[in-house]
Short mmCIF file of C-alpha atoms and ligand atoms in Angstrom, two decimals:
data_model
loop_
_atom_site.label_atom_id
_atom_site.label_comp_id
_atom_site.label_asym_id
_atom_site.label_seq_id
_atom_site.Cartn_x
_atom_site.Cartn_y
_atom_site.Cartn_z
CA MET A 421 -0.22 -0.04 0.32
CA LYS A 422 1.13 3.21 -0.84
CA LYS A 423 0.87 6.03 1.57
CA PRO A 424 0.99 9.06 -0.31
CA CYS A 425 0.71 11.76 1.83
CA GLU A 426 0.03 13.45 6.04
CA THR A 427 -2.03 10.57 6.57
CA ARG A 428 -2.31 11.11 10.42
CA LEU A 429 -4.19 13.78 13.10
CA PHE A 430 -2.94 17.59 13.65
CA ILE A 431 -3.37 18.23 16.87
CA ASN A 432 -1.36 20.60 18.80
CA GLY A 433 1.01 21.64 15.92
CA GLU A 434 2.51 18.24 15.20
CA TYR A 435 1.08 14.80 13.16
CA GLN A 436 0.44 12.43 15.59
CA ASN A 437 -1.65 9.17 14.91
CA SER A 438 -5.03 8.16 16.95
CA ALA A 439 -4.88 7.39 20.35
CA ASP A 440 -6.13 3.85 19.73
CA GLY A 441 -3.87 3.91 16.19
CA ARG A 442 -7.21 3.06 14.66
CA THR A 443 -7.26 3.90 10.80
CA ILE A 444 -10.03 4.03 7.84
CA PRO A 445 -9.04 3.12 4.34
CA LEU A 446 -9.23 5.90 1.93
CA ILE A 447 -10.59 3.80 -2.12
CA ASN A 448 -9.68 5.63 -5.18
CA PRO A 449 -12.83 5.99 -6.64
CA ALA A 450 -11.43 6.06 -10.05
CA THR A 451 -9.50 2.01 -9.43
CA GLU A 452 -11.96 1.06 -6.93
CA GLU A 453 -7.79 -0.19 -5.21
CA THR A 454 -7.88 1.06 -1.73
CA TRP A 455 -4.69 3.47 -1.44
CA CYS A 456 -3.87 4.59 2.63
CA GLU A 457 -5.52 4.48 5.98
CA VAL A 458 -6.14 7.07 7.74
CA ALA A 459 -6.09 8.07 11.45
CA ALA A 460 -9.18 7.43 13.13
CA ALA A 461 -10.15 9.70 16.12
CA ASN A 462 -11.61 8.99 19.55
CA GLU A 463 -12.49 10.87 22.06
CA SER A 464 -9.93 11.10 24.13
CA ASP A 465 -7.74 13.00 20.51
CA ILE A 466 -10.72 14.97 20.48
CA GLU A 467 -10.29 16.10 24.52
CA ARG A 468 -6.89 16.95 23.21
CA ALA A 469 -7.63 18.55 20.12
CA VAL A 470 -10.36 21.28 21.27
CA ASN A 471 -8.36 21.33 25.16
CA GLY A 472 -5.18 22.22 23.33
CA ALA A 473 -7.39 24.88 20.85
CA GLN A 474 -8.46 26.23 24.33
CA LYS A 475 -4.67 27.05 25.72
CA ALA A 476 -3.97 28.71 22.16
CA PHE A 477 -6.67 30.79 22.01
CA GLU A 478 -5.70 32.29 26.11
CA ASN A 479 -2.01 32.13 24.96
CA GLY A 480 -1.61 34.35 22.68
CA TRP A 481 -4.55 33.59 19.18
CA ARG A 482 -7.07 35.96 20.90
CA ASP A 483 -4.99 39.63 21.25
CA MET A 484 -2.38 38.76 18.74
CA ALA A 485 -2.47 42.23 16.95
CA PRO A 486 -4.22 41.67 13.64
CA GLY A 487 -1.42 42.60 11.43
CA LYS A 488 0.13 39.71 12.24
CA ARG A 489 -2.91 37.73 11.83
CA ALA A 490 -3.29 38.50 8.67
CA GLU A 491 0.72 37.99 7.66
CA ILE A 492 0.46 34.85 8.39
CA LEU A 493 -3.03 34.50 7.16
CA PHE A 494 -1.30 35.87 4.26
CA ASN A 495 1.54 33.26 4.00
CA ILE A 496 -0.84 30.42 4.30
CA ALA A 497 -1.97 31.58 0.89
CA ARG A 498 1.46 31.47 -0.64
CA LEU A 499 1.86 27.98 0.64
CA ILE A 500 -1.47 26.93 -0.68
CA ARG A 501 -0.34 28.35 -4.65
CA GLN A 502 2.83 26.96 -3.76
CA HIS A 503 1.65 23.43 -3.48
CA GLN A 504 -1.42 23.91 -5.79
CA GLU A 505 0.10 20.80 -7.96
CA GLU A 506 0.68 18.42 -4.69
CA LEU A 507 -3.23 19.79 -3.07
CA ALA A 508 -4.74 19.21 -6.65
CA GLU A 509 -3.47 15.80 -6.52
CA LEU A 510 -4.43 14.39 -3.03
CA GLU A 511 -8.26 16.17 -3.99
CA MET A 512 -7.95 13.83 -6.93
CA LEU A 513 -6.90 10.40 -5.87
CA ASN A 514 -8.82 11.02 -3.01
CA ILE A 515 -12.23 11.61 -4.35
CA GLY A 516 -11.82 11.41 -7.50
CA LYS A 517 -12.30 15.06 -9.06
CA PRO A 518 -10.92 16.15 -12.26
CA ILE A 519 -7.56 17.12 -12.19
CA SER A 520 -8.37 20.38 -14.05
CA ASP A 521 -11.28 21.26 -11.10
CA ALA A 522 -8.79 19.71 -8.47
CA ARG A 523 -6.47 22.55 -9.16
CA ASP A 524 -8.50 25.54 -9.84
CA GLU A 525 -9.80 24.76 -6.98
CA ALA A 526 -6.54 24.66 -4.66
CA ALA A 527 -6.11 28.14 -5.86
CA LEU A 528 -9.60 29.56 -5.11
CA CYS A 529 -8.78 28.61 -1.66
CA ALA A 530 -5.89 30.32 -1.87
CA ARG A 531 -7.97 33.19 -2.94
CA ILE A 532 -10.04 32.89 -0.37
CA PHE A 533 -7.24 32.73 3.02
CA GLU A 534 -5.55 36.11 0.72
CA TYR A 535 -9.19 37.57 1.28
CA TYR A 536 -9.78 37.21 4.92
CA ALA A 537 -5.64 38.04 5.57
CA GLY A 538 -7.06 41.20 3.80
CA ALA A 539 -10.23 41.24 5.77
CA VAL A 540 -8.20 41.37 9.25
CA GLY A 541 -8.17 44.65 9.05
CA LYS A 542 -11.18 45.94 7.25
CA PHE A 543 -14.28 44.53 10.08
CA PHE A 544 -14.95 46.63 13.10
CA GLY A 545 -17.56 48.11 14.66
CA GLU A 546 -18.82 50.72 15.27
CA THR A 547 -19.51 53.91 17.44
CA ILE A 548 -23.39 54.47 18.01
CA PRO A 549 -24.73 58.26 19.15
CA VAL A 550 -27.00 56.87 22.16
CA ALA A 551 -29.65 59.10 23.41
CA ARG A 552 -28.66 58.71 26.78
CA GLY A 553 -25.07 60.52 25.59
CA GLY A 554 -22.04 59.57 27.00
CA PHE A 555 -19.82 56.56 24.14
CA ASP A 556 -21.16 53.90 23.18
CA PHE A 557 -19.07 51.87 20.44
CA THR A 558 -18.95 47.85 19.16
CA ILE A 559 -16.36 45.00 18.84
CA ARG A 560 -16.70 41.96 17.55
CA GLN A 561 -15.75 39.94 19.75
CA PRO A 562 -13.59 35.73 18.70
CA MET A 563 -15.69 33.18 20.44
CA GLY A 564 -13.21 30.87 20.85
CA VAL A 565 -12.47 27.65 20.16
CA VAL A 566 -15.41 26.05 17.01
CA ALA A 567 -15.45 23.97 15.27
CA ALA A 568 -15.59 23.46 11.53
CA ILE A 569 -17.05 19.56 9.96
CA VAL A 570 -17.10 19.94 6.69
CA PRO A 571 -18.56 16.87 3.81
CA TRP A 572 -16.87 15.11 0.66
CA ASN A 573 -17.28 17.45 -2.85
CA PHE A 574 -15.69 20.63 -1.72
CA PRO A 575 -13.28 19.39 0.91
CA PHE A 576 -10.65 21.97 0.12
CA PRO A 577 -12.21 24.68 -0.47
CA ILE A 578 -14.85 24.16 2.27
CA ALA A 579 -12.67 23.77 5.10
CA SER A 580 -11.10 26.95 3.41
CA TRP A 581 -13.87 29.04 3.49
CA LYS A 582 -14.85 27.98 7.57
CA THR A 583 -11.27 27.80 9.04
CA ALA A 584 -10.13 31.22 6.81
CA PRO A 585 -12.69 33.91 8.58
CA ALA A 586 -12.56 31.50 11.79
CA LEU A 587 -9.04 32.02 12.04
CA ALA A 588 -9.00 35.86 10.57
CA ALA A 589 -11.95 36.78 13.66
CA GLY A 590 -9.25 35.59 15.47
CA ASN A 591 -10.68 32.43 16.79
CA CYS A 592 -9.34 28.35 16.83
CA VAL A 593 -10.28 25.66 15.05
CA VAL A 594 -11.10 22.04 14.99
CA LEU A 595 -11.43 20.69 11.71
CA LYS A 596 -13.29 17.92 10.56
CA PRO A 597 -13.54 16.69 6.66
CA ALA A 598 -15.56 13.87 5.62
CA SER A 599 -13.89 10.48 6.76
CA LEU A 600 -13.63 9.47 2.81
CA SER A 601 -11.97 13.30 2.13
CA PRO A 602 -9.15 13.72 5.03
CA LEU A 603 -6.25 14.65 2.62
CA THR A 604 -6.34 18.05 2.27
CA ALA A 605 -7.90 18.98 5.36
CA LEU A 606 -4.39 16.67 6.56
CA ARG A 607 -2.08 18.69 4.52
CA LEU A 608 -3.32 22.06 4.94
CA ALA A 609 -2.97 21.98 8.58
CA GLY A 610 0.82 21.29 8.51
CA LEU A 611 0.97 24.37 5.51
CA ALA A 612 -0.60 26.41 7.88
CA HIS A 613 2.02 24.87 10.55
CA GLU A 614 4.48 26.20 8.64
CA ALA A 615 3.20 29.40 7.41
CA GLY A 616 3.27 30.98 11.59
CA LEU A 617 0.00 29.70 13.17
CA PRO A 618 1.43 28.49 15.97
CA ALA A 619 0.59 25.21 17.78
CA GLY A 620 -2.98 24.91 18.24
CA VAL A 621 -4.58 27.26 16.45
CA LEU A 622 -5.69 24.48 13.93
CA GLN A 623 -6.54 21.35 14.82
CA VAL A 624 -7.49 18.54 12.43
CA LEU A 625 -9.53 15.62 13.16
CA SER A 626 -9.77 12.48 10.85
CA GLY A 627 -12.43 10.41 11.62
CA SER A 628 -15.85 8.88 11.38
CA GLY A 629 -18.43 11.82 12.26
CA GLY A 630 -21.23 8.96 14.02
CA LYS A 631 -18.44 8.28 15.92
CA ILE A 632 -16.93 11.62 17.33
CA GLY A 633 -19.72 14.41 15.52
CA ASP A 634 -21.67 14.60 18.88
CA LEU A 635 -18.93 14.22 21.43
CA LEU A 636 -17.16 17.76 18.93
CA VAL A 637 -20.49 18.79 18.79
CA THR A 638 -21.67 18.81 22.89
CA HIS A 639 -17.85 19.73 23.30
CA PRO A 640 -18.27 22.73 26.10
CA LEU A 641 -15.16 24.36 25.11
CA VAL A 642 -16.77 24.18 21.52
CA LYS A 643 -18.88 27.52 21.10
CA LYS A 644 -20.20 27.42 17.76
CA ILE A 645 -19.64 24.65 14.98
CA SER A 646 -19.56 25.38 12.16
CA PHE A 647 -21.06 22.40 9.03
CA THR A 648 -21.61 21.76 6.03
CA GLY A 649 -23.19 18.48 4.58
CA SER A 650 -26.44 16.27 4.88
CA THR A 651 -30.27 18.10 6.48
CA SER A 652 -30.82 15.37 8.23
CA ILE A 653 -26.88 15.40 10.21
CA GLY A 654 -27.05 19.38 10.02
CA ALA A 655 -30.41 19.12 11.72
CA ARG A 656 -29.37 16.35 14.85
CA ILE A 657 -26.54 19.17 15.30
CA MET A 658 -28.69 21.85 14.94
CA GLU A 659 -30.97 19.88 18.08
CA LEU A 660 -27.45 19.14 20.09
CA ALA A 661 -26.58 22.99 20.15
CA SER A 662 -29.59 24.53 21.31
CA LYS A 663 -29.35 22.49 24.28
CA ASP A 664 -26.39 24.97 25.41
CA ILE A 665 -27.59 27.99 23.41
CA LYS A 666 -24.73 27.10 20.63
CA ARG A 667 -24.50 29.22 17.91
CA VAL A 668 -24.52 27.16 15.00
CA SER A 669 -24.32 27.67 10.75
CA LEU A 670 -25.45 25.39 8.56
CA GLU A 671 -24.97 24.78 4.99
CA LEU A 672 -27.19 21.90 3.79
CA GLY A 673 -29.12 19.88 1.37
CA GLY A 674 -30.97 21.63 -2.39
CA LYS A 675 -32.71 20.36 -4.76
CA SER A 676 -31.48 23.62 -6.96
CA PRO A 677 -33.59 25.44 -9.66
CA ASN A 678 -32.34 25.84 -13.90
CA ILE A 679 -35.19 28.24 -15.50
CA ILE A 680 -35.21 29.54 -19.42
CA PHE A 681 -37.54 31.73 -20.63
CA ALA A 682 -38.41 31.87 -24.43
CA ASP A 683 -36.55 34.80 -24.90
CA ALA A 684 -33.43 33.41 -23.40
CA ASP A 685 -29.76 33.01 -25.33
CA LEU A 686 -31.11 29.51 -26.20
CA ASP A 687 -27.30 28.57 -27.20
CA LEU A 688 -25.52 29.84 -24.49
CA ALA A 689 -28.17 28.42 -21.31
CA ALA A 690 -28.23 24.90 -22.80
CA SER A 691 -24.31 24.59 -23.94
CA SER A 692 -23.64 25.63 -20.04
CA SER A 693 -26.72 23.98 -18.35
CA PRO A 694 -25.47 20.54 -17.87
CA MET A 695 -22.41 21.61 -16.27
CA SER A 696 -24.26 22.87 -14.16
CA VAL A 697 -25.54 20.63 -13.40
CA PHE A 698 -23.02 18.06 -13.78
CA ALA A 699 -20.23 18.88 -12.27
CA ASN A 700 -18.08 16.94 -9.83
CA CYS A 701 -20.13 14.08 -10.91
CA GLY A 702 -23.59 15.81 -9.73
CA GLN A 703 -22.41 15.54 -6.55
CA ASP A 704 -22.61 19.44 -5.91
CA CYS A 705 -25.17 21.31 -2.81
CA CYS A 706 -25.92 23.59 -5.60
CA ALA A 707 -26.64 21.27 -8.25
CA ARG A 708 -29.53 22.53 -10.93
CA SER A 709 -30.94 19.75 -10.81
CA ARG A 710 -34.66 20.80 -12.11
CA ILE A 711 -34.68 22.21 -15.35
CA PHE A 712 -37.83 24.51 -16.01
CA VAL A 713 -38.03 25.56 -19.73
CA GLU A 714 -40.71 28.12 -21.53
CA ARG A 715 -42.86 25.26 -23.69
CA LYS A 716 -41.96 27.55 -26.95
CA ILE A 717 -38.40 26.73 -26.83
CA TYR A 718 -38.49 22.87 -25.08
CA ASP A 719 -38.04 20.58 -27.39
CA ALA A 720 -34.71 23.04 -28.65
CA PHE A 721 -33.71 22.73 -25.67
CA VAL A 722 -34.00 19.46 -24.43
CA GLN A 723 -32.07 18.42 -27.86
CA ARG A 724 -29.43 21.08 -26.93
CA PHE A 725 -28.52 19.89 -23.92
CA VAL A 726 -28.89 16.56 -24.25
CA GLU A 727 -26.05 16.98 -27.38
CA ALA A 728 -24.54 18.84 -25.28
CA THR A 729 -24.05 15.94 -22.55
CA ARG A 730 -23.81 13.53 -24.76
CA ALA A 731 -20.49 15.93 -25.58
CA LEU A 732 -19.62 15.36 -21.99
CA ALA A 733 -15.49 13.62 -21.44
CA ILE A 734 -15.71 11.44 -18.96
CA GLY A 735 -13.34 8.76 -17.94
CA ASP A 736 -10.00 9.32 -15.82
CA PRO A 737 -9.92 12.40 -13.69
CA SER A 738 -6.03 12.59 -13.79
CA ARG A 739 -6.35 13.90 -17.36
CA ALA A 740 -6.69 17.41 -17.48
CA GLU A 741 -9.23 16.97 -20.48
CA THR A 742 -11.71 15.55 -18.26
CA GLN A 743 -14.51 17.19 -17.12
CA VAL A 744 -16.64 14.44 -15.36
CA GLY A 745 -14.62 11.67 -13.17
CA PRO A 746 -16.50 8.87 -11.28
CA MET A 747 -18.35 9.05 -8.20
CA VAL A 748 -17.28 9.51 -4.75
CA SER A 749 -18.19 5.93 -3.56
CA SER A 750 -19.77 2.18 -4.38
CA SER A 751 -22.69 3.79 -2.07
CA GLN A 752 -23.33 7.07 -3.50
CA ARG A 753 -23.21 5.77 -6.95
CA GLU A 754 -26.20 3.07 -5.77
CA SER A 755 -27.49 5.59 -4.56
CA VAL A 756 -28.35 7.34 -7.57
CA GLU A 757 -28.74 4.63 -9.25
CA SER A 758 -32.33 3.67 -6.61
CA PHE A 759 -33.58 7.45 -8.09
CA ILE A 760 -32.58 6.65 -11.82
CA GLU A 761 -34.46 2.90 -11.56
CA SER A 762 -37.41 4.93 -9.54
CA ALA A 763 -37.81 6.88 -12.75
CA ARG A 764 -37.44 3.71 -15.05
CA VAL A 765 -40.32 1.71 -13.61
CA ALA A 766 -42.88 4.92 -13.34
CA LYS A 767 -41.91 4.97 -16.95
CA ARG A 768 -40.29 7.91 -17.44
CA ASP A 769 -38.29 8.87 -20.52
CA ILE A 770 -34.00 8.95 -19.56
CA VAL A 771 -33.00 9.59 -22.85
CA CYS A 772 -29.40 9.30 -22.33
CA GLY A 773 -27.13 8.30 -19.41
CA GLY A 774 -27.96 6.74 -16.05
CA ASP A 775 -25.56 3.93 -17.04
CA ARG A 776 -21.86 2.42 -15.88
CA PRO A 777 -19.48 2.40 -19.01
CA ASN A 778 -16.73 -0.65 -18.58
CA GLY A 779 -13.98 -1.30 -15.82
CA LYS A 780 -13.02 -0.37 -12.84
CA GLY A 781 -14.19 2.88 -11.23
CA PHE A 782 -17.66 4.45 -9.81
CA TYR A 783 -18.34 6.13 -12.51
CA LEU A 784 -21.99 6.44 -13.54
CA ARG A 785 -23.33 8.29 -17.22
CA PRO A 786 -25.13 11.85 -16.92
CA ALA A 787 -28.35 10.74 -16.77
CA VAL A 788 -31.27 13.24 -18.28
CA VAL A 789 -34.74 12.19 -17.46
CA LEU A 790 -38.10 13.72 -19.02
CA GLY A 791 -42.03 13.42 -18.24
CA CYS A 792 -41.37 14.11 -14.67
CA GLU A 793 -44.29 14.88 -12.10
CA THR A 794 -43.69 17.07 -9.66
CA SER A 795 -44.15 14.01 -7.44
CA ASP A 796 -42.08 11.45 -8.05
CA LEU A 797 -38.70 11.17 -6.39
CA ILE A 798 -36.10 12.50 -8.56
CA TRP A 799 -37.72 14.97 -8.89
CA ARG A 800 -38.32 15.63 -5.43
CA GLU A 801 -35.66 14.93 -3.34
CA GLU A 802 -31.58 15.82 -3.57
CA VAL A 803 -29.80 13.30 -5.74
CA PHE A 804 -26.13 14.12 -5.44
CA GLY A 805 -25.18 13.15 -8.48
CA PRO A 806 -25.82 12.78 -11.98
CA ALA A 807 -28.92 12.67 -12.76
CA VAL A 808 -31.27 16.34 -13.88
CA CYS A 809 -35.36 16.26 -14.93
CA ILE A 810 -36.41 18.54 -17.17
CA ARG A 811 -40.28 20.06 -17.08
CA PRO A 812 -42.20 22.58 -19.65
CA PHE A 813 -44.00 24.95 -18.25
CA ASP A 814 -46.37 27.76 -19.84
CA ASP A 815 -47.26 30.56 -17.01
CA GLU A 816 -44.72 32.12 -14.56
CA GLU A 817 -46.64 32.32 -11.76
CA GLU A 818 -47.34 27.91 -11.95
CA MET A 819 -43.35 27.79 -12.65
CA LEU A 820 -42.84 30.03 -9.04
CA ARG A 821 -44.93 27.61 -7.16
CA GLU A 822 -43.54 24.60 -8.34
CA VAL A 823 -39.13 26.12 -7.74
CA ASN A 824 -40.69 27.20 -4.37
CA ALA A 825 -42.54 24.08 -3.94
CA SER A 826 -38.75 22.48 -2.46
CA PRO A 827 -38.64 22.79 1.20
CA TYR A 828 -34.63 23.16 -0.02
CA GLY A 829 -33.81 26.68 -0.24
CA LEU A 830 -30.13 26.67 -1.92
CA SER A 831 -29.69 28.12 -5.05
CA GLY A 832 -30.07 28.20 -8.95
CA SER A 833 -30.79 30.12 -12.49
CA LEU A 834 -32.31 32.07 -14.29
CA TRP A 835 -32.03 32.88 -18.32
CA THR A 836 -33.76 36.02 -20.03
CA ASN A 837 -33.05 38.72 -21.90
CA ASP A 838 -35.86 40.72 -20.18
CA LEU A 839 -34.69 42.98 -17.41
CA LYS A 840 -38.07 43.93 -15.74
CA ARG A 841 -38.57 39.68 -16.02
CA ALA A 842 -35.12 39.48 -14.52
CA LEU A 843 -35.06 40.85 -11.42
CA ARG A 844 -39.31 40.15 -10.55
CA VAL A 845 -37.88 36.41 -9.97
CA ALA A 846 -35.38 36.69 -8.96
CA LYS A 847 -36.59 38.26 -5.78
CA ARG A 848 -39.58 35.45 -5.97
CA VAL A 849 -37.48 32.71 -6.08
CA GLU A 850 -37.15 31.76 -2.07
CA SER A 851 -32.94 30.57 -2.47
CA GLY A 852 -30.70 32.29 -0.48
CA VAL A 853 -28.06 32.32 -3.70
CA LEU A 854 -29.30 32.68 -8.10
CA SER A 855 -27.50 33.29 -10.96
CA VAL A 856 -28.88 35.03 -13.46
CA ASN A 857 -28.07 34.20 -17.15
CA SER A 858 -24.71 32.69 -14.72
CA HIS A 859 -24.36 29.67 -13.21
CA SER A 860 -21.96 30.60 -11.00
CA SER A 861 -22.96 30.92 -7.41
CA VAL A 862 -19.83 30.44 -5.53
CA HIS A 863 -18.10 34.35 -4.84
CA VAL A 864 -15.64 34.94 -2.20
CA GLU A 865 -16.19 38.08 -1.53
CA ALA A 866 -20.05 36.84 -1.77
CA PRO A 867 -23.08 35.49 1.18
CA PHE A 868 -23.36 31.98 0.80
CA GLY A 869 -25.76 30.06 2.25
CA GLY A 870 -29.46 28.53 2.11
CA PHE A 871 -33.11 29.75 3.00
CA LYS A 872 -35.38 26.99 4.49
CA GLN A 873 -34.04 23.32 4.41
CA SER A 874 -30.61 24.57 3.17
CA GLY A 875 -29.71 26.27 6.34
CA LEU A 876 -28.76 28.41 8.33
CA GLY A 877 -26.00 31.97 8.58
CA ARG A 878 -23.41 33.13 5.89
CA ASP A 879 -19.66 31.46 4.29
CA LEU A 880 -17.57 33.61 2.53
CA GLY A 881 -18.17 36.91 2.15
CA MET A 882 -17.82 39.70 5.86
CA ALA A 883 -21.17 37.79 6.38
CA ALA A 884 -18.80 34.77 7.81
CA LEU A 885 -16.60 37.62 9.69
CA GLU A 886 -20.26 38.16 11.81
CA GLY A 887 -20.67 34.08 11.65
CA PHE A 888 -17.17 33.69 13.88
CA THR A 889 -17.94 36.89 16.22
CA GLU A 890 -20.58 38.13 19.12
CA LEU A 891 -20.95 41.15 18.76
CA LYS A 892 -20.52 42.90 21.78
CA ASN A 893 -21.59 46.55 23.10
CA VAL A 894 -19.63 48.79 25.41
CA TYR A 895 -21.18 52.15 26.73
CA ILE A 896 -18.50 54.71 28.74
CA ALA A 897 -20.85 57.05 30.84
CA LEU A 898 -19.42 60.39 30.11
P1 NAP B 870 -23.00 14.47 5.96
O1 NAP B 870 -23.14 12.61 5.51
O2 NAP B 870 -24.05 15.01 6.22
O3 NAP B 870 -21.55 14.64 6.33
C1 NAP B 870 -20.95 15.50 6.20
C2 NAP B 870 -20.17 15.87 7.32
O4 NAP B 870 -20.66 15.98 8.51
C3 NAP B 870 -19.08 14.79 7.37
O5 NAP B 870 -17.64 15.76 8.25
C4 NAP B 870 -19.76 13.71 8.74
O6 NAP B 870 -18.39 13.14 8.94
C5 NAP B 870 -20.21 14.84 9.15
N1 NAP B 870 -20.85 13.89 11.22
C6 NAP B 870 -21.17 13.08 10.19
N2 NAP B 870 -22.70 12.91 11.23
C7 NAP B 870 -22.07 12.86 12.54
C8 NAP B 870 -22.63 13.62 12.97
N3 NAP B 870 -23.51 12.68 13.73
N4 NAP B 870 -22.31 14.73 13.73
C9 NAP B 870 -21.50 15.59 13.49
N5 NAP B 870 -20.92 15.18 12.25
C10 NAP B 870 -21.15 14.22 11.65
O7 NAP B 870 -23.11 14.66 4.68
P2 NAP B 870 -21.75 14.41 3.48
O8 NAP B 870 -22.88 12.68 2.94
O9 NAP B 870 -20.49 13.99 3.30
O10 NAP B 870 -22.70 16.00 1.87
C11 NAP B 870 -22.90 15.78 1.51
C12 NAP B 870 -24.53 16.57 1.78
O11 NAP B 870 -23.63 18.25 2.12
C13 NAP B 870 -25.46 17.05 0.64
O12 NAP B 870 -26.81 17.02 1.51
C14 NAP B 870 -25.19 18.21 0.31
O13 NAP B 870 -25.86 18.81 -0.18
C15 NAP B 870 -24.44 18.82 1.63
N6 NAP B 870 -23.85 20.03 0.70
C16 NAP B 870 -23.99 21.20 1.23
C17 NAP B 870 -23.41 22.40 0.13
C18 NAP B 870 -23.88 23.93 1.53
O14 NAP B 870 -23.22 24.70 0.89
N7 NAP B 870 -24.41 24.18 1.15
C19 NAP B 870 -21.82 21.92 0.33
C20 NAP B 870 -21.74 20.48 0.12
C21 NAP B 870 -22.53 19.75 0.41
P3 NAP B 870 -18.16 11.27 7.81
O15 NAP B 870 -17.42 11.83 6.82
O16 NAP B 870 -16.93 10.80 8.45
O17 NAP B 870 -19.19 10.99 8.01
#
């Protein structure tokens, strides 16, 4: 077995085995081979990590001059850039992410650290002219130790967009990557330490969320949980956190719409829409998996969309031209196949994909499903894989009712050249993020998060800094 990289926990500035020596095997999704074993944290590792983080907070990080904190974050960004290729390869081997996407994501992570390094000196309180006179001002204070729990689909970006603002605000972080995708988080810890981050300020604990999650979430020294993952685990975290009113932010599931009006640039909308749902092999919380097309252009759109889907480069994630790699695991592929099977049983029209190519790897060809009823499982539920449903609509109001019938409200796109319609519809779609004539959901500088069961609180932008601080008001009688 090849040991390609650091696979131990990172606690108090050092890589170390878990207290009981247990490990979790990692399977390369492109080859189905077990290629390394990663340390699995247990209760005593959590105790050491959280206590060490609290000590680091009290003994220096909380009171470090903001300029010094910013310098360290800039150094982390620089080291991420220097190690971009290594980090991209780790992500590719770990979860089957196409190498060109993995390179882009590593570059994005460097930009995230730069953004929050730059934000350190631009995020401050205000003075308030209170009625009774005197001097009143607000301070944004760090919370202490925060737990960041992240999923496997965008492991490095999501770990970065939680860690960077939390550190910039003066907190210490205990980061728990998903069991399937711990490698870039573990490598980030080593790079951050090399960049000058003091021991204990960033701890990384790989291991099973089912085993250690409750302990981390309920630990009395953990002041906030910033979670990205499924709605069911998010709800559990919220419930546990409610016992002592811990702060939580939750980025959860999605079932995002892609709305195409007849006056849109049809070629652009149809050619770019496949990657809005099939990028990352559909394992994307923002995947536009419900397409609503105005009936006048329905046939033309479907034809172009299917052609563009068939032309996607699917296969070996190490090839620069690959757009869609394997799914992350065998069980994730089976879960998606069960949705496609439900559509088949209901006699929906699966015009392409939904089948496995020959050979090794957890590949699944992107499926395009027509003729769904709005009560169909595949139309209603988050599939989290390469499957999309397309339905025609006649009436804007009716379409909006169906768009908003979902319990989720994370992201979405709408395509039109009518500015009034764009503004009217954008306001009515119940989602935290929406793009007009674009599929771009994530901008480092802008808030990202969901309405309804897609979450609570916001990542990215200055909003993330607010979420990692307590707001204190100080009044001085003069
Ligand atoms: P998940 O099963 O909820 O896991 C997410 C993280 O939570 C993992 O680190 C997992 O650890 C951990 N976890 C599991 N059980 C836990 C518990 N009882 N207490 C604390 N932590 C626990 O989600 P996933 O399958 O990794 O990711 C897919 C889901 O994430 C989808 O629903 C997707 O929409 C959502 N997502 C949302 C966003 C967003 O920004 N809104 C972004 C990406 C993904 P283990 O891996 O060890 O189980």
